[in-house]
CSV table of C-alpha atoms and ligand atoms in Angstrom, one decimal:
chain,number,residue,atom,x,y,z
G,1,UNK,CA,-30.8,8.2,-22.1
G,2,UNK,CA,-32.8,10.2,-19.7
G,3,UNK,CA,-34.0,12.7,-22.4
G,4,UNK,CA,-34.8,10.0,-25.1
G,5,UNK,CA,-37.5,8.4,-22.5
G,6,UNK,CA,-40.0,10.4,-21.1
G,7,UNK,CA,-40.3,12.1,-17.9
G,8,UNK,CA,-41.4,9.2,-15.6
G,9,UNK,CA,-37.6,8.0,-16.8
G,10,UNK,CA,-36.0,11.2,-16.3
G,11,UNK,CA,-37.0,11.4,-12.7
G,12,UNK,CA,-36.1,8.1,-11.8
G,13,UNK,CA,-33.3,8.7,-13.1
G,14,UNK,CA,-32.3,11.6,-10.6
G,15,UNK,CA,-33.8,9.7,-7.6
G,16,UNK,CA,-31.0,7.2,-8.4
G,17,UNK,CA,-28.3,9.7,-8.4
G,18,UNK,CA,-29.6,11.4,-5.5
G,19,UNK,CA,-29.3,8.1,-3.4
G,20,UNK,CA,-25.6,7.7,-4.8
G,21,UNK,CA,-24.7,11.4,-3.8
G,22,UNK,CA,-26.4,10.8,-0.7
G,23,UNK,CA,-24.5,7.1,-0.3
G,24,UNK,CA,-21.1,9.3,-0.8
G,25,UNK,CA,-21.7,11.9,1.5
G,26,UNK,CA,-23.0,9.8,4.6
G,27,UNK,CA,-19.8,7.7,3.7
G,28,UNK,CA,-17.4,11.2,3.6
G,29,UNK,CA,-18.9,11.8,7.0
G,30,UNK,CA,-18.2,8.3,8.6
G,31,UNK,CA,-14.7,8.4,7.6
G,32,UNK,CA,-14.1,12.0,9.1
G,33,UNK,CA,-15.7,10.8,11.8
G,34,UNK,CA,-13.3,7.6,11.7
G,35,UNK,CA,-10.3,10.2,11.7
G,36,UNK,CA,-11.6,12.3,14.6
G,37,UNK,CA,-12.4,9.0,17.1
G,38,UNK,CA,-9.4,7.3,16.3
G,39,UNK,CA,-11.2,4.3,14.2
G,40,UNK,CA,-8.2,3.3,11.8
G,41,UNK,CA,-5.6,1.4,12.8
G,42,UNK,CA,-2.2,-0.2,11.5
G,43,UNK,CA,-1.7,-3.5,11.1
G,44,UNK,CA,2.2,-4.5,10.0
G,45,UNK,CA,2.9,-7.5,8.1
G,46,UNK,CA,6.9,-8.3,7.9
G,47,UNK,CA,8.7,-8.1,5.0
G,48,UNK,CA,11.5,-11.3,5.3
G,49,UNK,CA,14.8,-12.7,3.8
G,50,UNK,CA,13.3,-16.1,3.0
G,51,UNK,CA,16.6,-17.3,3.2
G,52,UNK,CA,17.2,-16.9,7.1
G,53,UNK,CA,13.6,-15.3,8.1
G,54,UNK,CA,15.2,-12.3,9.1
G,55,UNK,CA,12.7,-9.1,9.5
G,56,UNK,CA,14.3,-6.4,7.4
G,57,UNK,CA,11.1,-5.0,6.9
G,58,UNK,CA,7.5,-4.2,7.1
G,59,UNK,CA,4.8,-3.1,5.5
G,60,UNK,CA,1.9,-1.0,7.3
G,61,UNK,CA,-1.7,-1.8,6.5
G,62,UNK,CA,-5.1,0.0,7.4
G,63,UNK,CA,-7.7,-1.0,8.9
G,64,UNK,CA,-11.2,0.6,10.2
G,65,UNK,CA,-12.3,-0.4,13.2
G,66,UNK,CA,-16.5,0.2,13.9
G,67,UNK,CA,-17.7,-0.1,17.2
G,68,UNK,CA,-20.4,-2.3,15.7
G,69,UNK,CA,-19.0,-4.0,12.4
G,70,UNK,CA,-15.3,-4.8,13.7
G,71,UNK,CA,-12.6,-4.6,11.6
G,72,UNK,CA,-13.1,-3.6,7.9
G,73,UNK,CA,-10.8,-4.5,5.3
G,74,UNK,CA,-8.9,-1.7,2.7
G,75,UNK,CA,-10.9,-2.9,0.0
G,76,UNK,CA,-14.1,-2.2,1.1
G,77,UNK,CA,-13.4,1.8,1.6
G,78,UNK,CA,-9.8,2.7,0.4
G,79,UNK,CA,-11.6,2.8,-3.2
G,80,UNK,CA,-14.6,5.0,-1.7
G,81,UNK,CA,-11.7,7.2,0.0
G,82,UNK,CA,-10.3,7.6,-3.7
G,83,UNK,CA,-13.5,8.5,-5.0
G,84,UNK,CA,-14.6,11.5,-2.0
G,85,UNK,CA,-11.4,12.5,-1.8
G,86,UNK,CA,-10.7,11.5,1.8
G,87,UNK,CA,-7.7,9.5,0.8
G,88,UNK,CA,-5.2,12.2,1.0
G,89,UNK,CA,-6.7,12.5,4.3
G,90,UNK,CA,-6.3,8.9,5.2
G,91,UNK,CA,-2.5,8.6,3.7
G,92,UNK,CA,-1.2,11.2,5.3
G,93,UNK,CA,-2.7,10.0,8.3
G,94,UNK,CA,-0.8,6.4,7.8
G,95,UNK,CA,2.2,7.7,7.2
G,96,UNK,CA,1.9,10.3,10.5
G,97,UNK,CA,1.2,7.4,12.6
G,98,UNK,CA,3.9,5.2,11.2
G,99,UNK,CA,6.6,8.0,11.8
G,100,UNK,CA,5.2,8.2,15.4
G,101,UNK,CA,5.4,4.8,15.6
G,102,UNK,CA,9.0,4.1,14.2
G,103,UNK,CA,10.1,6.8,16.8
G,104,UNK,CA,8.2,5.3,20.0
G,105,UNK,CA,9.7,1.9,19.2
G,106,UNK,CA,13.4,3.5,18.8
G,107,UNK,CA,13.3,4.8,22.0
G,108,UNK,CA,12.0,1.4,23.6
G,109,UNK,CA,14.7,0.1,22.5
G,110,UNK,CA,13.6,-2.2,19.5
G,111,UNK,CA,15.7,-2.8,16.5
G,112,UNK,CA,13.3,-1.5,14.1
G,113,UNK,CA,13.3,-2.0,10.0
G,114,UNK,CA,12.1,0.1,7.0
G,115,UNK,CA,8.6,0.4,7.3
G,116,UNK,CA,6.5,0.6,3.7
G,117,UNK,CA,3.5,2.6,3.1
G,118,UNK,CA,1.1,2.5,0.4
G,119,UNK,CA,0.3,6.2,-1.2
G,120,UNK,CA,-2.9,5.7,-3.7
G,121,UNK,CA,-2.1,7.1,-7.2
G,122,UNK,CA,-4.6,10.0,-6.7
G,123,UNK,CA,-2.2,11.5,-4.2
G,124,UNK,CA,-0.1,12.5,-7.0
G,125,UNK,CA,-0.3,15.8,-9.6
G,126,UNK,CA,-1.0,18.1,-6.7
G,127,UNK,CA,2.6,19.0,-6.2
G,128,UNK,CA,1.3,18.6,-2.2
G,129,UNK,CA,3.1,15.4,-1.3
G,130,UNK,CA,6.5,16.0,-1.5
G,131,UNK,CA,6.1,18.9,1.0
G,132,UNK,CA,3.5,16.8,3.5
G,133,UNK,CA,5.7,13.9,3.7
G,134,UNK,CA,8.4,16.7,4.4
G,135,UNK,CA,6.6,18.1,7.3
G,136,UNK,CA,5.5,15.0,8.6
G,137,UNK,CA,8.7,13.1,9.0
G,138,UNK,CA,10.3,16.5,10.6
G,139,UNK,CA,7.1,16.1,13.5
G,140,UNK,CA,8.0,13.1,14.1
G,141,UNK,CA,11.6,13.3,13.8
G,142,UNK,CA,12.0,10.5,11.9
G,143,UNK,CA,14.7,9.6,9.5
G,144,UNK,CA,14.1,9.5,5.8
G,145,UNK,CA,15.7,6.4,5.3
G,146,UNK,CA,13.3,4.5,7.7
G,147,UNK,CA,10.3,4.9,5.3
G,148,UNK,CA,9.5,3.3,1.8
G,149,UNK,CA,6.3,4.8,0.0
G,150,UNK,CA,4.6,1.8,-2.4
G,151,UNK,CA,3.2,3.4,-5.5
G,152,UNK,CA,1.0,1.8,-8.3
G,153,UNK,CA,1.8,1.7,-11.9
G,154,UNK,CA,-1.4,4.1,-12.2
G,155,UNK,CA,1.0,7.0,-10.6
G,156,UNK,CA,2.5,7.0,-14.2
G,157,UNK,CA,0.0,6.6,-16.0
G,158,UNK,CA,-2.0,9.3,-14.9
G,159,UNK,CA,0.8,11.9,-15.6
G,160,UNK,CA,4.1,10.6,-16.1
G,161,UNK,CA,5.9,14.1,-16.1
G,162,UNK,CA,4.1,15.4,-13.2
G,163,UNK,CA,4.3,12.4,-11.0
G,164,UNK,CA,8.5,11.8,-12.1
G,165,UNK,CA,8.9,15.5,-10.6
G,166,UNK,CA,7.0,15.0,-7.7
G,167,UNK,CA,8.9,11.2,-7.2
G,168,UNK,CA,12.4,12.7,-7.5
G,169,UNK,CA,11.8,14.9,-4.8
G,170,UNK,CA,10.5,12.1,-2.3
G,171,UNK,CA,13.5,10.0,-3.5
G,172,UNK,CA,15.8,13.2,-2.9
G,173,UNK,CA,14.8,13.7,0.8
G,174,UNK,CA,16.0,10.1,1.5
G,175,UNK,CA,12.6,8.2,1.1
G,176,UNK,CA,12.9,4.9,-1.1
G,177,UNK,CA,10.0,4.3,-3.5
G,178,UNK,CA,8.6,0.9,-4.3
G,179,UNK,CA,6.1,0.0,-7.3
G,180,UNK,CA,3.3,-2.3,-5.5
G,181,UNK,CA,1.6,-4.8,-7.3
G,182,UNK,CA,3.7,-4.8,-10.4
G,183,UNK,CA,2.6,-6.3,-13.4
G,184,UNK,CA,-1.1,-5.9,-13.5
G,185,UNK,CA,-0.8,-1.9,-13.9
G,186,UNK,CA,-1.2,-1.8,-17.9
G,187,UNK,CA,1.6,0.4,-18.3
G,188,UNK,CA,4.9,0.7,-20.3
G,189,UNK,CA,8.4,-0.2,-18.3
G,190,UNK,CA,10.4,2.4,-19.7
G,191,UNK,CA,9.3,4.6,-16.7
G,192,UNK,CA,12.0,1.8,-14.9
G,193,UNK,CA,14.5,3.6,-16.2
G,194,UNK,CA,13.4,6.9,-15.8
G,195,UNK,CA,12.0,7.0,-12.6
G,196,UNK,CA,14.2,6.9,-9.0
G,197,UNK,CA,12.8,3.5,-7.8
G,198,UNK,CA,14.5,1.5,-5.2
G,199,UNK,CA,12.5,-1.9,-5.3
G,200,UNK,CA,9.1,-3.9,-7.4
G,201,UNK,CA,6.6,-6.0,-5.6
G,202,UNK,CA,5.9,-8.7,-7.2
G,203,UNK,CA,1.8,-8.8,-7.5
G,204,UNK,CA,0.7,-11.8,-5.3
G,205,UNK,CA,-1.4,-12.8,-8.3
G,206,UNK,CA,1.4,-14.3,-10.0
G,207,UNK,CA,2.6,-16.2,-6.6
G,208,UNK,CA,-0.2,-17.4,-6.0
G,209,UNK,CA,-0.7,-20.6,-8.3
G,210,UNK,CA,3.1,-21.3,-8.5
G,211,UNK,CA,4.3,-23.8,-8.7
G,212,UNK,CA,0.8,-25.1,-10.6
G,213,UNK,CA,0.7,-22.5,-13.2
G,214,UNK,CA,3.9,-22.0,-15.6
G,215,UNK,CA,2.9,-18.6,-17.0
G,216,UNK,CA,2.6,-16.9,-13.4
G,217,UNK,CA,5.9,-19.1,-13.4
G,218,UNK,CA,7.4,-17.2,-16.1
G,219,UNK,CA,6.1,-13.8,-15.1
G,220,UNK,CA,7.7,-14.1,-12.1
G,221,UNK,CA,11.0,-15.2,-13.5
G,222,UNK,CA,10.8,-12.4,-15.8
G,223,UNK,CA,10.3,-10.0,-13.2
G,224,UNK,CA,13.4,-11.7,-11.1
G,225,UNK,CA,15.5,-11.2,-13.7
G,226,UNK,CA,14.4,-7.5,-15.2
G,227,UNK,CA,14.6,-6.2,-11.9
G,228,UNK,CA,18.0,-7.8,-10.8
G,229,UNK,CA,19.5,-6.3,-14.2
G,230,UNK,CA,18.6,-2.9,-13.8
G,231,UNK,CA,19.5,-2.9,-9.8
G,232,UNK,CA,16.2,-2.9,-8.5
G,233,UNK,CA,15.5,-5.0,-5.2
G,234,UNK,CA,12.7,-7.2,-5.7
G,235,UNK,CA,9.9,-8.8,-2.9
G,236,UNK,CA,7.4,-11.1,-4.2
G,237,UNK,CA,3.8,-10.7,-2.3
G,238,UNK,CA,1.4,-13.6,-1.3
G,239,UNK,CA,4.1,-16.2,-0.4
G,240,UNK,CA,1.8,-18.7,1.2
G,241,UNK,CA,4.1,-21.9,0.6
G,242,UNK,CA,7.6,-23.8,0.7
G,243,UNK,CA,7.3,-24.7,-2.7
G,244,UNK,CA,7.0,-21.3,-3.6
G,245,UNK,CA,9.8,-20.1,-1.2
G,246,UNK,CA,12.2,-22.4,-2.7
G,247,UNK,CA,10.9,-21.2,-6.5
G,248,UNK,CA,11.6,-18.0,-5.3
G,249,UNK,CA,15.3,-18.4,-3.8
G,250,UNK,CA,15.9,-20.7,-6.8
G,251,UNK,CA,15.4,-17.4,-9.3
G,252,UNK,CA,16.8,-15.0,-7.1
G,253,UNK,CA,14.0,-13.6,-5.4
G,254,UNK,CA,15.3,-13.2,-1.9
G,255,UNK,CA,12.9,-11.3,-0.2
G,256,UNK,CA,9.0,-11.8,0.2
G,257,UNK,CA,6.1,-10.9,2.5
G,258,UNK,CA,2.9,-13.5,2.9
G,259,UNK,CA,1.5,-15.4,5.5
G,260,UNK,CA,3.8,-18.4,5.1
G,261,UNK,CA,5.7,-15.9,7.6
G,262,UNK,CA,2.8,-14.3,9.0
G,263,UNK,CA,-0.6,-11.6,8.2
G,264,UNK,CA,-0.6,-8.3,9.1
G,265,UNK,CA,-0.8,-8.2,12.8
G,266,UNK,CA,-1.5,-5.5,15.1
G,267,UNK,CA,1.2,-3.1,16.8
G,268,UNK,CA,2.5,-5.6,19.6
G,269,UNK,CA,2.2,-8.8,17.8
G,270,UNK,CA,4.7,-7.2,15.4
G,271,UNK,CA,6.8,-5.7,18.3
G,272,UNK,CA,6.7,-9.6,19.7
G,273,UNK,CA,8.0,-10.5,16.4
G,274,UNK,CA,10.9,-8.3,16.3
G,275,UNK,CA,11.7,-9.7,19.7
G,276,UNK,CA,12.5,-13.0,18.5
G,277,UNK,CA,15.1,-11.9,16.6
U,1,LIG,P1,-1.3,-4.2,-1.1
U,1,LIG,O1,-0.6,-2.9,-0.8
U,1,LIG,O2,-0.8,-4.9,-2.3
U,1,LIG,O3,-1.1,-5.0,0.2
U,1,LIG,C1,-0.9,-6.4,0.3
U,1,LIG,C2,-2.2,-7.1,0.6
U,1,LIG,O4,-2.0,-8.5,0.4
U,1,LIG,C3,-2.7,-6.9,2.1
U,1,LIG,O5,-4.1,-7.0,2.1
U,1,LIG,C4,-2.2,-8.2,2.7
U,1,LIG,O6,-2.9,-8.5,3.9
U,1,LIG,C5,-2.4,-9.2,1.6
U,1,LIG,N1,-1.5,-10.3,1.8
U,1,LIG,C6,-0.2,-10.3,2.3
U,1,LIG,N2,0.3,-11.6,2.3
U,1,LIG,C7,-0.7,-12.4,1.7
U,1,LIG,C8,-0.7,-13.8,1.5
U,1,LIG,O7,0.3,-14.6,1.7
U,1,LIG,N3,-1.8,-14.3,0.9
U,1,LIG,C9,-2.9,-13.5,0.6
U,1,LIG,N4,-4.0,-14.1,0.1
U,1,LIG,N5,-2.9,-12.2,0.9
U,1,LIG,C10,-1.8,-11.6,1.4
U,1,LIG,P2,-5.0,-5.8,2.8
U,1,LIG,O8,-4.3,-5.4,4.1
U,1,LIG,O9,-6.4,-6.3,2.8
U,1,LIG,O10,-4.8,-4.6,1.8
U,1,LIG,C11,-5.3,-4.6,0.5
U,1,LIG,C12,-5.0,-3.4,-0.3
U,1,LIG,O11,-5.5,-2.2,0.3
U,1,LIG,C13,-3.5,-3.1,-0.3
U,1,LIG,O12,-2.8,-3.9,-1.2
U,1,LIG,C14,-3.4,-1.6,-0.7
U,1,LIG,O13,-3.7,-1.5,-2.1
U,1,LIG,C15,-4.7,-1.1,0.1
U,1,LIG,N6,-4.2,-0.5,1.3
U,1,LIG,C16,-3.9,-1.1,2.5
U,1,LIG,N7,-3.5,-0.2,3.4
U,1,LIG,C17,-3.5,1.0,2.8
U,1,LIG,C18,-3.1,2.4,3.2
U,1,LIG,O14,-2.7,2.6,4.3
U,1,LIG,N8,-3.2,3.4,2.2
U,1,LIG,C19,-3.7,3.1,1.0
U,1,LIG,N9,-3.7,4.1,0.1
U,1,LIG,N10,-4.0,1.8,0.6
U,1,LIG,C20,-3.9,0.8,1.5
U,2,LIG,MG1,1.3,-2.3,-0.7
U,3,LIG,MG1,0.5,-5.2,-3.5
U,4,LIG,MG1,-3.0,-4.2,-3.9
């Protein structure tokens, strides 16, 4: 395009990928800057057996504090961190905290459950995970079987042989493994049967309008039912309602995280939570 139109074209043309490159690196720079001054920070949102509202888990969610913006949501930099490469960075970094965490809460005495964390598919195909997580749960002596890592159906898609190699290992060391937002990942599902996985997340896309909309209806009965016959646990995401607590008890769905419980809250909010029971 540039070529075809002149040279007035061509430059603008490099003026506007200048400002991008320059957008990316200013934005590389705030986020090793958000490492180093202790900007991120956890929030947990309970994972529940909607049949008792017992805690039996939790999932860990970032967020970036700035001194002048507040809080900033996942989805207005996780995708940048996936793009500049900070998100190894930042994942490790969640998971380090969350081991330190798990530990401080032991020895305070709380009766504390699994705790999930999300790993972005770019993490994978570097053969580094399995040995970071390694190291990292060894720091922080923390056990293996108090941490699930969520993956996306992109994991396998990117490179199925790769990522099952480095997955087995994770699942080896006593780490459970969870595909998050299942269903809206365009790939096949006869990596269910290959892969070690403990557990599918329902995507909260297809809670959302139940009980309004009978094909997020049958989506989620399908899932119910596909994971229950091949021995997967299965949590539905986005459970706002009643009506969709009892639509999900009714198929089988026993477990489910969504502010019909509560939001992501910070540190002792959750601690307050596991209190009351
Ligand atoms: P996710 O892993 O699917 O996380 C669930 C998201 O759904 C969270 O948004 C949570 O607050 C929201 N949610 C939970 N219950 C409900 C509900 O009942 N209704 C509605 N409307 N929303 C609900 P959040 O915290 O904004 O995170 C968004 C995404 O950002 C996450 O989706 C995940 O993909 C990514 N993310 C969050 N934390 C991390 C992290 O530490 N590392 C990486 N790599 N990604 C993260
Ligand atoms: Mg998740
Ligand atoms: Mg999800
Ligand atoms: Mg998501």
């Amino acid at each position: 395009r540039a070529k075809s139109t002149g040279k007035n074209r061509y430059e603008f043309y490099t003026h506007e990928m200048t400002d991008q490159a320059l957008e990316r690196i200013m934005m590389l720079g705030a986020m090793r800057n958000a490492i180093e001054h202790d900007q991120f920070i956890l929030h947990y949102q309970p994972q529940i057996d909607i049949t008792d509202n017992r805690i039996i888990g939790a999932e860990a969610l970032i967020r970036w504090k700035d001194p002048q913006l507040g809080l900033i949501p996942p989805d207005r930099f996780i995708p940048l961190a996936e793009k500049n490469g900070m998100i190894k960075i930042i994942d490790l970094w969640v998971l380090d905290t969350v081991c330190r965490n798990i530990r401080q809460w032991q020895i305070a005495g709380y009766q504390v459950p699994r705790i999930s964390v999300n790993i972005s598919a770019r993490h994978f195909g570097t053969n580094n995970l399995p040995s970071d997580v390694e190291t990292i749960l060894k720091r922080n002596q923390c056990s293996s079987d108090m941490i699930e890592l969520e993956i996306t159906e992109g994991v396998i898609l990117n490179n199925p042989a790769r990522a099952g190699k480095e997955l087995k290992q994770i699942r080896d060391m006593g780490i459970r493994l969870a595909i998050d937002d299942f269903g809206t990942g365009y790939s096949s599902l006869s990596y269910l049967k290959s892969l070690p996985l403990d557990r599918l997340k329902i995507d909260h896309s297809f809670i959302t309008d139940i009980p309004e909309d009978q094909n997020d209806q049958a989506i989620a009965r399908a899932v119910i039912a596909l994971s229950n016959s091949l021995g997967l646990e299965v949590i539905a995401e986005g459970m706002e309602t009643e009506q969709q607590r009892q639509f999900l008890i009714d198929e089988g769905c026993l477990y489910a995280q969504g502010f019909l419980f509560s939001k992501g809250v910070p540190e002792e909010e959750f601690l307050a939570l596991l209190n009351r029971h």
